Short mmCIF file of C-alpha atoms and ligand atoms in Angstrom, two decimals:
data_model
loop_
_atom_site.label_atom_id
_atom_site.label_comp_id
_atom_site.label_asym_id
_atom_site.label_seq_id
_atom_site.Cartn_x
_atom_site.Cartn_y
_atom_site.Cartn_z
CA MET A 37 -34.02 21.27 10.89
CA ALA A 38 -31.40 24.47 10.69
CA VAL A 39 -31.17 24.28 13.75
CA GLU A 40 -30.07 20.54 15.05
CA LEU A 41 -27.93 21.09 11.89
CA ASN A 42 -26.24 24.00 14.05
CA LYS A 43 -25.82 22.29 17.01
CA ILE A 44 -23.40 19.58 14.30
CA PHE A 45 -21.97 22.83 13.68
CA GLU A 46 -20.74 23.92 16.52
CA SER A 47 -19.68 21.09 18.39
CA PHE A 48 -17.14 20.68 15.50
CA ASP A 49 -16.21 24.45 15.71
CA ARG A 50 -16.35 23.53 19.44
CA ASN A 51 -13.50 21.33 18.44
CA SER A 52 -12.02 19.72 21.61
CA ILE A 53 -10.06 16.41 21.18
CA PHE A 54 -7.90 18.03 17.73
CA LYS A 55 -5.14 21.10 17.56
CA ASP A 56 -4.08 20.11 14.18
CA LYS A 57 -5.03 17.21 12.57
CA SER A 58 -3.14 17.23 9.12
CA LEU A 59 -0.88 15.53 11.40
CA LEU A 60 -2.16 13.05 11.67
CA GLN A 61 -2.42 12.75 8.19
CA THR A 62 -0.97 9.93 5.81
CA ASN A 63 0.56 12.63 3.19
CA TYR A 64 2.25 14.87 5.93
CA ASN A 65 5.94 14.49 6.24
CA PRO A 66 6.99 14.53 9.60
CA LYS A 67 10.43 16.53 10.22
CA THR A 68 11.85 13.74 12.44
CA ILE A 69 12.51 10.67 12.04
CA LEU A 70 12.83 8.81 14.98
CA HIS A 71 14.74 5.06 14.55
CA ARG A 72 15.85 5.06 11.20
CA ASP A 73 19.14 6.75 11.41
CA GLN A 74 20.46 4.28 10.41
CA GLN A 75 19.04 3.05 7.14
CA ILE A 76 19.55 6.87 6.57
CA LYS A 77 23.09 7.03 7.29
CA GLN A 78 23.26 4.01 4.97
CA ILE A 79 21.22 5.35 1.79
CA ALA A 80 23.73 9.05 2.07
CA SER A 81 26.85 7.24 2.17
CA ILE A 82 26.24 4.83 -1.28
CA LEU A 83 24.69 7.79 -2.88
CA ALA A 84 26.63 10.52 -1.91
CA PRO A 85 29.25 10.41 -4.75
CA VAL A 86 26.72 11.86 -7.22
CA LEU A 87 27.79 15.01 -5.40
CA ARG A 88 31.07 14.64 -6.85
CA GLY A 89 29.79 13.85 -10.07
CA GLU A 90 30.24 10.13 -9.59
CA ARG A 91 27.87 7.30 -10.57
CA THR A 92 26.92 5.07 -7.41
CA SER A 93 25.74 1.49 -7.34
CA ASN A 94 21.85 1.20 -7.83
CA LEU A 95 20.39 0.36 -4.69
CA PHE A 96 17.42 -1.23 -3.32
CA LEU A 97 15.28 -0.44 -0.53
CA TYR A 98 13.06 -3.55 0.67
CA GLY A 99 10.77 -3.57 4.17
CA LYS A 100 7.10 -4.24 4.74
CA THR A 101 4.12 -1.36 4.64
CA GLY A 102 4.78 1.94 6.52
CA THR A 103 8.11 1.60 8.24
CA GLY A 104 9.53 4.28 6.90
CA LYS A 105 10.79 3.44 3.79
CA THR A 106 9.78 6.57 1.33
CA LEU A 107 9.62 9.02 3.62
CA SER A 108 13.58 8.21 4.45
CA ILE A 109 14.68 8.39 0.98
CA GLN A 110 12.79 11.75 0.74
CA TYR A 111 14.73 13.44 3.06
CA VAL A 112 18.17 12.05 2.01
CA LYS A 113 17.04 13.04 -1.77
CA ASP A 114 16.37 16.69 -0.39
CA GLU A 115 19.67 16.37 1.81
CA LEU A 116 21.14 15.60 -1.55
CA LEU A 117 20.00 18.24 -3.70
CA LYS A 118 20.35 21.08 -0.86
CA ARG A 119 24.02 20.21 -0.92
CA ALA A 120 23.99 19.83 -5.04
CA SER A 121 22.81 23.31 -6.00
CA LYS A 122 25.47 24.74 -3.45
CA GLU A 123 29.23 23.16 -3.87
CA SER A 124 29.19 21.14 -8.01
CA ASN A 125 30.14 22.26 -10.93
CA PHE A 126 27.82 20.13 -13.37
CA LYS A 127 24.77 19.22 -13.71
CA LEU A 128 23.14 16.63 -10.60
CA LYS A 129 19.36 15.59 -11.04
CA ILE A 130 17.38 12.87 -8.51
CA GLU A 131 13.84 12.28 -10.04
CA TYR A 132 11.01 10.38 -7.89
CA LEU A 133 8.38 8.64 -9.45
CA ASN A 134 5.99 6.07 -8.17
CA CYS A 135 5.59 3.46 -10.28
CA LYS A 136 1.94 3.12 -8.97
CA MET A 137 -0.29 3.85 -11.27
CA LYS A 138 -3.86 3.98 -11.73
CA LYS A 139 -5.38 1.12 -14.09
CA VAL A 140 -3.06 2.03 -17.40
CA SER A 141 -3.14 -1.97 -19.53
CA ASP A 142 0.81 0.00 -20.41
CA THR A 143 2.45 0.71 -17.01
CA GLU A 144 5.86 1.30 -18.70
CA TYR A 145 4.98 4.14 -21.26
CA ARG A 146 3.14 5.45 -18.41
CA ILE A 147 5.72 5.42 -16.10
CA LEU A 148 8.59 6.56 -19.13
CA ALA A 149 6.25 9.51 -19.85
CA GLU A 150 6.28 10.74 -15.76
CA LEU A 151 9.76 10.33 -15.78
CA ILE A 152 10.05 12.65 -19.27
CA LYS A 153 7.91 14.64 -18.08
CA LYS A 154 9.94 15.63 -15.19
CA LEU A 155 12.58 15.64 -16.47
CA GLY A 156 10.63 18.55 -18.05
CA VAL A 157 9.94 17.55 -22.02
CA GLU A 158 6.05 16.99 -22.41
CA VAL A 159 4.96 14.19 -24.33
CA PRO A 160 1.83 12.06 -25.05
CA SER A 161 0.55 10.37 -22.42
CA THR A 162 -0.43 7.25 -24.70
CA GLY A 163 -0.62 6.71 -28.26
CA LEU A 164 3.14 6.22 -29.24
CA PRO A 165 5.19 3.40 -29.69
CA THR A 166 6.31 2.19 -26.19
CA GLN A 167 9.66 2.14 -27.98
CA SER A 168 10.20 4.92 -29.54
CA ILE A 169 9.39 6.68 -26.53
CA TYR A 170 12.30 4.67 -25.05
CA ASN A 171 14.19 6.77 -27.16
CA LYS A 172 12.79 9.69 -26.49
CA PHE A 173 14.02 8.69 -22.85
CA ILE A 174 17.57 7.99 -23.72
CA GLU A 175 18.00 10.74 -25.58
CA ILE A 176 16.70 13.24 -23.73
CA ILE A 177 18.68 12.35 -20.17
CA ASP A 178 21.99 11.92 -23.37
CA ASN A 179 21.11 15.78 -24.57
CA GLU A 180 23.58 16.94 -21.64
CA LYS A 181 26.49 15.76 -19.45
CA GLN A 182 24.28 15.24 -16.07
CA LEU A 183 23.89 13.06 -13.96
CA LEU A 184 20.50 10.77 -12.84
CA VAL A 185 19.14 9.38 -9.73
CA LEU A 186 15.78 8.22 -10.30
CA ILE A 187 14.07 6.42 -7.80
CA LEU A 188 11.74 4.38 -8.63
CA ASP A 189 9.43 3.95 -5.44
CA GLU A 190 6.33 0.78 -5.53
CA ILE A 191 8.95 -0.36 -7.74
CA ASP A 192 7.05 -4.14 -8.32
CA GLN A 193 3.91 -2.13 -9.46
CA ALA A 194 6.13 -1.95 -13.01
CA VAL A 195 7.00 -5.02 -13.87
CA LYS A 196 3.13 -6.66 -13.32
CA LYS A 197 2.49 -6.52 -16.41
CA GLU A 198 5.59 -6.34 -18.45
CA ASN A 199 7.09 -9.38 -17.20
CA GLY A 200 9.81 -7.59 -15.89
CA ASN A 201 11.11 -6.06 -19.18
CA PHE A 202 11.19 -3.02 -18.19
CA LEU A 203 12.90 -3.29 -15.79
CA TYR A 204 15.49 -5.08 -17.96
CA ASN A 205 15.88 -2.06 -20.07
CA LEU A 206 16.14 0.02 -17.10
CA THR A 207 18.77 -1.80 -15.82
CA ARG A 208 20.64 -1.92 -18.88
CA LEU A 209 20.30 2.39 -19.26
CA ASN A 210 23.75 3.53 -19.07
CA SER A 211 25.06 1.68 -21.98
CA GLU A 212 23.18 3.40 -24.38
CA LEU A 213 24.16 6.50 -22.80
CA SER A 214 26.88 8.30 -24.08
CA LYS A 215 27.37 11.26 -21.77
CA SER A 216 24.74 10.81 -18.90
CA GLN A 217 25.03 8.43 -16.40
CA VAL A 218 22.35 7.01 -14.36
CA CYS A 219 21.82 5.64 -10.95
CA VAL A 220 18.61 3.57 -9.82
CA VAL A 221 17.70 2.88 -6.53
CA GLY A 222 14.11 0.56 -6.54
CA ILE A 223 12.18 1.03 -3.26
CA SER A 224 9.30 -1.69 -2.51
CA ASN A 225 7.34 -3.68 0.67
CA ASN A 226 7.04 -6.98 -1.72
CA LEU A 227 10.09 -9.20 0.10
CA THR A 228 9.82 -12.01 -2.23
CA PHE A 229 9.79 -9.69 -5.21
CA LEU A 230 13.36 -9.32 -6.25
CA ASP A 231 13.53 -13.67 -6.28
CA THR A 232 11.05 -12.55 -9.16
CA LEU A 233 13.18 -11.36 -11.39
CA ASP A 234 15.50 -12.70 -13.91
CA PRO A 235 18.89 -12.61 -12.09
CA ARG A 236 20.46 -10.37 -14.11
CA VAL A 237 18.22 -7.83 -13.27
CA ARG A 238 18.30 -8.74 -10.11
CA SER A 239 21.89 -8.18 -9.31
CA SER A 240 22.05 -5.56 -11.04
CA LEU A 241 19.63 -3.64 -9.84
CA SER A 242 20.25 -4.47 -6.19
CA GLU A 243 23.84 -3.80 -5.59
CA GLU A 244 23.43 -2.19 -2.62
CA GLU A 245 20.55 -3.30 -0.42
CA ILE A 246 19.07 -1.31 2.27
CA VAL A 247 16.00 -3.07 4.98
CA PHE A 248 14.09 -1.70 6.60
CA PRO A 249 12.87 -3.39 9.30
CA PRO A 250 9.60 -3.72 11.33
CA TYR A 251 9.53 -0.93 14.27
CA ASP A 252 8.81 -2.73 17.79
CA ALA A 253 5.98 -0.76 20.11
CA LEU A 254 8.20 1.09 22.43
CA GLN A 255 9.41 2.72 18.96
CA LEU A 256 6.00 3.19 17.17
CA LYS A 257 5.47 4.97 21.02
CA GLU A 258 7.49 7.53 20.54
CA ILE A 259 7.03 7.80 16.96
CA LEU A 260 3.61 8.51 18.24
CA ASN A 261 5.04 10.42 20.91
CA GLU A 262 5.98 13.06 18.45
CA ARG A 263 3.93 14.38 17.00
CA CYS A 264 1.19 13.84 19.41
CA GLY A 265 1.64 17.42 21.27
CA VAL A 266 1.34 19.40 18.53
CA ALA A 267 -2.10 17.03 16.81
CA PHE A 268 -4.20 17.47 19.71
CA LYS A 269 -5.14 19.42 22.14
CA GLU A 270 -3.77 19.17 25.88
CA LYS A 271 -5.27 16.46 28.21
CA VAL A 272 -7.85 14.93 25.82
CA LEU A 273 -5.78 11.29 25.39
CA GLU A 274 -6.84 8.89 27.98
CA GLU A 275 -3.84 7.39 29.19
CA GLY A 276 -2.92 3.98 27.74
CA VAL A 277 -4.12 5.97 24.15
CA VAL A 278 -0.53 5.80 22.57
CA ALA A 279 0.67 3.41 24.04
CA LYS A 280 -2.36 1.14 22.61
CA CYS A 281 -2.28 2.14 19.10
CA ALA A 282 1.63 1.45 19.19
CA ALA A 283 0.31 -2.20 20.78
CA PHE A 284 -1.77 -2.50 17.96
CA ALA A 285 0.39 -1.36 15.10
CA ALA A 286 3.72 -3.21 16.16
CA ARG A 287 0.68 -6.51 15.99
CA GLU A 288 0.64 -5.25 12.45
CA HIS A 289 4.07 -5.43 11.28
CA GLY A 290 5.05 -2.95 12.84
CA ASP A 291 3.36 -0.17 10.75
CA ALA A 292 3.28 3.44 11.52
CA ARG A 293 1.29 4.32 9.14
CA ARG A 294 -1.58 2.33 10.82
CA ALA A 295 -0.24 3.58 14.30
CA PHE A 296 -1.57 7.21 13.16
CA ASP A 297 -4.43 5.98 11.23
CA LEU A 298 -5.74 4.34 14.27
CA LEU A 299 -5.06 7.84 16.63
CA ARG A 300 -6.42 9.88 14.01
CA ILE A 301 -9.53 7.42 14.30
CA ALA A 302 -10.04 7.10 17.50
CA GLY A 303 -9.74 10.98 17.78
CA GLU A 304 -12.45 11.49 14.60
CA LEU A 305 -14.86 8.55 16.17
CA ALA A 306 -14.57 10.62 19.54
CA GLU A 307 -15.31 13.75 18.19
CA ARG A 308 -17.65 12.47 16.58
CA ASP A 309 -19.60 11.50 20.17
CA ASP A 310 -19.65 14.56 20.96
CA SER A 311 -16.81 13.30 23.53
CA LYS A 312 -14.02 15.39 25.43
CA LYS A 313 -11.24 13.02 25.70
CA VAL A 314 -9.58 10.34 23.13
CA PHE A 315 -10.66 7.06 25.25
CA LEU A 316 -9.19 3.48 25.21
CA LYS A 317 -12.20 2.10 23.33
CA TYR A 318 -11.92 5.22 20.69
CA ILE A 319 -9.24 2.79 19.66
CA ASP A 320 -10.52 -0.71 19.17
CA GLU A 321 -13.22 1.91 17.20
CA ALA A 322 -11.01 3.02 15.04
CA ASN A 323 -9.49 -0.43 14.40
CA MET A 324 -12.58 -2.20 13.87
CA LYS A 325 -12.99 0.21 10.97
CA ILE A 326 -9.95 -0.14 9.69
CA GLU A 327 -10.74 -3.62 9.23
CA LYS A 328 -13.53 -3.62 7.65
CA ASP A 329 -13.06 -1.12 5.10
CA LYS A 330 -9.41 -3.29 4.41
CA ILE A 331 -11.52 -6.32 4.26
CA LEU A 332 -13.94 -4.44 2.41
CA ASP A 333 -11.11 -3.51 -0.46
CA VAL A 334 -9.87 -6.02 -0.99
CA ILE A 335 -13.86 -7.61 -1.73
CA LYS A 336 -14.27 -4.82 -4.18
CA SER A 337 -10.99 -5.10 -5.96
CA GLU A 338 -10.67 -9.61 -6.17
CA PRO A 339 -12.14 -10.41 -9.56
CA LYS A 340 -14.83 -12.27 -10.76
CA GLN A 341 -14.64 -15.44 -10.36
CA PHE A 342 -13.75 -14.42 -6.34
CA GLN A 343 -16.77 -12.51 -5.63
CA LEU A 344 -18.51 -15.43 -7.34
CA VAL A 345 -17.48 -17.19 -4.50
CA LEU A 346 -17.64 -15.17 -2.32
CA HIS A 347 -21.47 -14.62 -3.25
CA SER A 348 -21.72 -18.39 -2.57
CA ILE A 349 -20.75 -18.46 0.80
CA ILE A 350 -23.00 -15.16 1.20
CA GLN A 351 -25.94 -16.58 -0.13
CA LEU A 352 -25.44 -20.37 1.48
CA SER A 353 -24.85 -18.97 5.07
CA GLU A 354 -28.02 -17.17 5.31
CA THR A 355 -29.60 -19.98 4.24
CA LYS A 356 -28.36 -22.87 5.99
CA LYS A 357 -28.43 -20.21 9.01
CA ASN A 358 -27.27 -22.44 11.75
CA GLU A 359 -26.42 -25.32 10.07
CA PRO A 360 -22.76 -26.46 9.20
CA PHE A 361 -21.98 -26.13 5.22
CA PHE A 362 -19.23 -27.89 3.32
CA THR A 363 -16.94 -26.87 0.41
CA GLY A 364 -18.73 -29.26 -1.86
CA ASP A 365 -21.93 -27.34 -1.37
CA VAL A 366 -20.54 -23.50 -2.40
CA TYR A 367 -18.83 -25.31 -5.25
CA ASN A 368 -22.77 -26.76 -5.75
CA PHE A 369 -24.05 -23.63 -5.56
CA TYR A 370 -21.14 -21.48 -7.44
CA GLN A 371 -22.02 -23.79 -10.49
CA GLU A 372 -25.69 -23.07 -10.73
CA VAL A 373 -25.01 -19.38 -10.23
CA CYS A 374 -21.93 -19.76 -13.28
CA GLN A 375 -25.08 -21.77 -14.83
CA LYS A 376 -27.68 -18.93 -14.69
CA ASN A 377 -25.37 -16.60 -16.04
CA LYS A 378 -23.58 -18.19 -18.29
CA ILE A 379 -20.44 -17.18 -16.63
CA GLU A 380 -16.75 -19.97 -16.69
CA ILE A 381 -17.35 -22.72 -14.58
CA LEU A 382 -14.00 -22.75 -12.94
CA THR A 383 -12.85 -26.09 -11.68
CA GLN A 384 -13.42 -27.61 -8.08
CA ARG A 385 -9.95 -27.88 -7.86
CA ARG A 386 -9.64 -23.93 -8.67
CA VAL A 387 -11.95 -23.08 -6.41
CA GLY A 388 -11.17 -24.70 -3.17
CA ASP A 389 -7.95 -22.40 -3.56
CA ILE A 390 -9.94 -19.18 -3.38
CA ILE A 391 -11.90 -20.94 -0.73
CA GLN A 392 -8.65 -21.20 1.18
CA GLU A 393 -7.58 -17.52 -0.11
CA PHE A 394 -10.80 -15.56 1.97
CA ASP A 395 -9.58 -18.08 4.65
CA MET A 396 -5.94 -16.10 5.17
CA LEU A 397 -8.06 -12.61 4.02
CA GLY A 398 -9.43 -13.23 7.99
CA ILE A 399 -13.57 -13.21 5.79
CA ILE A 400 -14.22 -16.45 6.97
CA ASN A 401 -12.97 -19.22 8.74
CA VAL A 402 -11.86 -22.61 7.44
CA ARG A 403 -12.35 -26.07 9.39
CA VAL A 404 -10.93 -29.23 8.27
CA ILE A 405 -13.68 -32.35 9.64
CA SER A 406 -11.77 -35.74 10.31
CA LYS A 407 -14.71 -37.68 8.76
CA GLY A 408 -13.11 -41.50 9.31
CA ARG A 409 -11.34 -43.98 6.77
CA GLY A 410 -9.18 -40.26 5.91
CA GLY A 411 -11.63 -38.70 4.67
CA ARG A 412 -11.55 -34.60 5.77
CA MET A 413 -14.11 -32.15 4.47
CA ARG A 414 -13.88 -28.62 5.12
CA GLU A 415 -16.78 -26.71 7.62
CA ILE A 416 -16.57 -23.03 6.20
CA LYS A 417 -17.97 -20.23 8.01
CA LEU A 418 -18.53 -16.13 7.60
CA ALA A 419 -15.79 -15.07 9.98
CA ILE A 420 -17.45 -10.79 9.51
CA GLY A 421 -19.90 -9.21 10.92
CA LYS A 422 -23.74 -8.66 9.61
CA LYS A 423 -22.50 -4.85 8.74
CA ILE A 424 -20.14 -5.83 6.70
CA ILE A 425 -22.07 -8.89 5.00
CA ASP A 426 -24.84 -6.06 4.17
CA GLN A 427 -22.45 -3.97 2.51
CA ALA A 428 -20.11 -7.22 1.08
CA LYS A 429 -23.08 -7.45 -0.64
CA LYS A 430 -23.99 -3.72 -2.50
CA ILE A 431 -20.51 -4.28 -3.61
CA ILE A 432 -20.39 -8.16 -5.38
CA GLU A 433 -24.04 -7.62 -6.69
CA ASP A 434 -22.40 -3.43 -7.92
CA SER A 435 -20.09 -5.34 -9.62
CA LEU A 436 -21.19 -8.48 -11.12
CA ASN A 437 -24.65 -7.08 -12.18
CA TYR A 438 -26.78 -10.31 -12.80
CA LEU A 439 -26.88 -12.53 -9.91
N1 LIG B 116 10.45 7.48 11.42
C1 LIG B 116 9.68 7.55 11.33
N2 LIG B 116 9.16 8.42 12.10
C2 LIG B 116 8.72 10.04 11.85
N3 LIG B 116 6.87 9.29 11.64
C3 LIG B 116 7.05 7.79 10.29
C4 LIG B 116 8.07 7.04 10.78
N4 LIG B 116 8.62 5.53 9.84
C5 LIG B 116 7.12 5.85 9.90
N5 LIG B 116 6.37 7.34 9.60
C6 LIG B 116 5.03 7.95 9.25
O1 LIG B 116 4.63 6.71 8.72
C7 LIG B 116 4.33 7.44 7.23
C8 LIG B 116 4.89 5.40 6.61
O2 LIG B 116 5.87 5.95 6.34
P1 LIG B 116 6.95 5.57 4.69
O3 LIG B 116 5.28 6.50 3.37
O4 LIG B 116 8.10 6.25 4.79
O5 LIG B 116 6.86 3.96 4.44
P2 LIG B 116 6.38 3.29 2.98
O6 LIG B 116 7.77 2.52 3.97
O7 LIG B 116 7.01 4.16 2.59
O8 LIG B 116 5.22 2.46 3.39
P3 LIG B 116 5.05 1.71 2.35
O9 LIG B 116 5.77 0.63 1.91
O10 LIG B 116 3.24 0.75 2.03
O11 LIG B 116 5.14 3.02 0.92
C9 LIG B 116 4.74 8.51 6.94
O12 LIG B 116 3.98 9.26 7.01
C10 LIG B 116 5.04 9.16 8.18
O13 LIG B 116 4.00 9.77 8.98
MG1 LIG B 117 6.43 4.24 0.35
#
């Protein structure tokens, strides 16, 4: 045994692919930000008055995932703080908070508690009434004359359960302060998020708006190339590898994070194969792996009723082998499972919606077949491979623990 392991460790020791893999990891903060000059300058000119102690307009940044929003705002934040500490004779604070919190029931409370903590005061992370923690927040800000810039990343996550109450309070904050002033920078990758808000909250939150467009393949290529030389050993990338990652990620709405993931995972696959080079085929494999993980993540996070419908589809496709089956068959099977396990049965229409969502997620393919006289049936086929199906089954069984 020892010998076998030695061989594995040795090949990793030799590490012929990566020079410094951390540059490709998602939490890496690059020193240069390409193709975002315009957005960075816009943010800077909107926020610059804070250096003179003036409150600025609230600002809203949006664009799809991996388009450099977080990166850009962090950069401007750091630059502003560098300047402020040298020149100003008043207090400027810029606090960044990501509103995506792990499964907490009272998101508003948690966000306020986190912000208070960032301002240097300890509060219990649960327990107090939300109103009292809100009052505490105001009291702390207004404790001294200061200008506070609150950057709330993934702000759409803050309103999921609170019906926008939190944002309403936030946009009215200044009317409750006497000594201090607050400006809010909201960030979201949900392009329709603003439309879902109360018009008053919306207009206050997005006094200024900046859009982050997707990167195109050429831009992604340059962004990747910038780090390749330091991340990989010399000459380990087959010609065209970077271009291929860029092309895949551009297709996937211009997501730079996706581009780096592809490159890193392809490198890891090459390393595991003890390959001397990252060949083009590893990009395809990396892409499949990412797709697979994405689908399994979706299945994991879906509510039980979704899992029950998917369970029914998987079971049917296994018993029917190559025979076609339809929405009605799925509904019948689903009903039986619900009855057997004493679970509430959703209407056929609702199950139809769920099936449509699976279609959209690429988990199944739905084909509409005309049956004459305007009748139609929807034929359902699983669109995921055997390996993923097996893992999906395991996830569903663990989560439902009956069936
Ligand atoms: N212009 C760029 N130059 C260099 N690296 C970039 C650039 N844009 C994005 N990246 C890389 O992609 C990753 C994702 O970028 P960022 O976190 O800013 O995306 P985002 O727009 O905030 O996405 P999300 O909406 O998912 O939070 C960064 O960690 C960085 O490594
Ligand atoms: Mg972000």
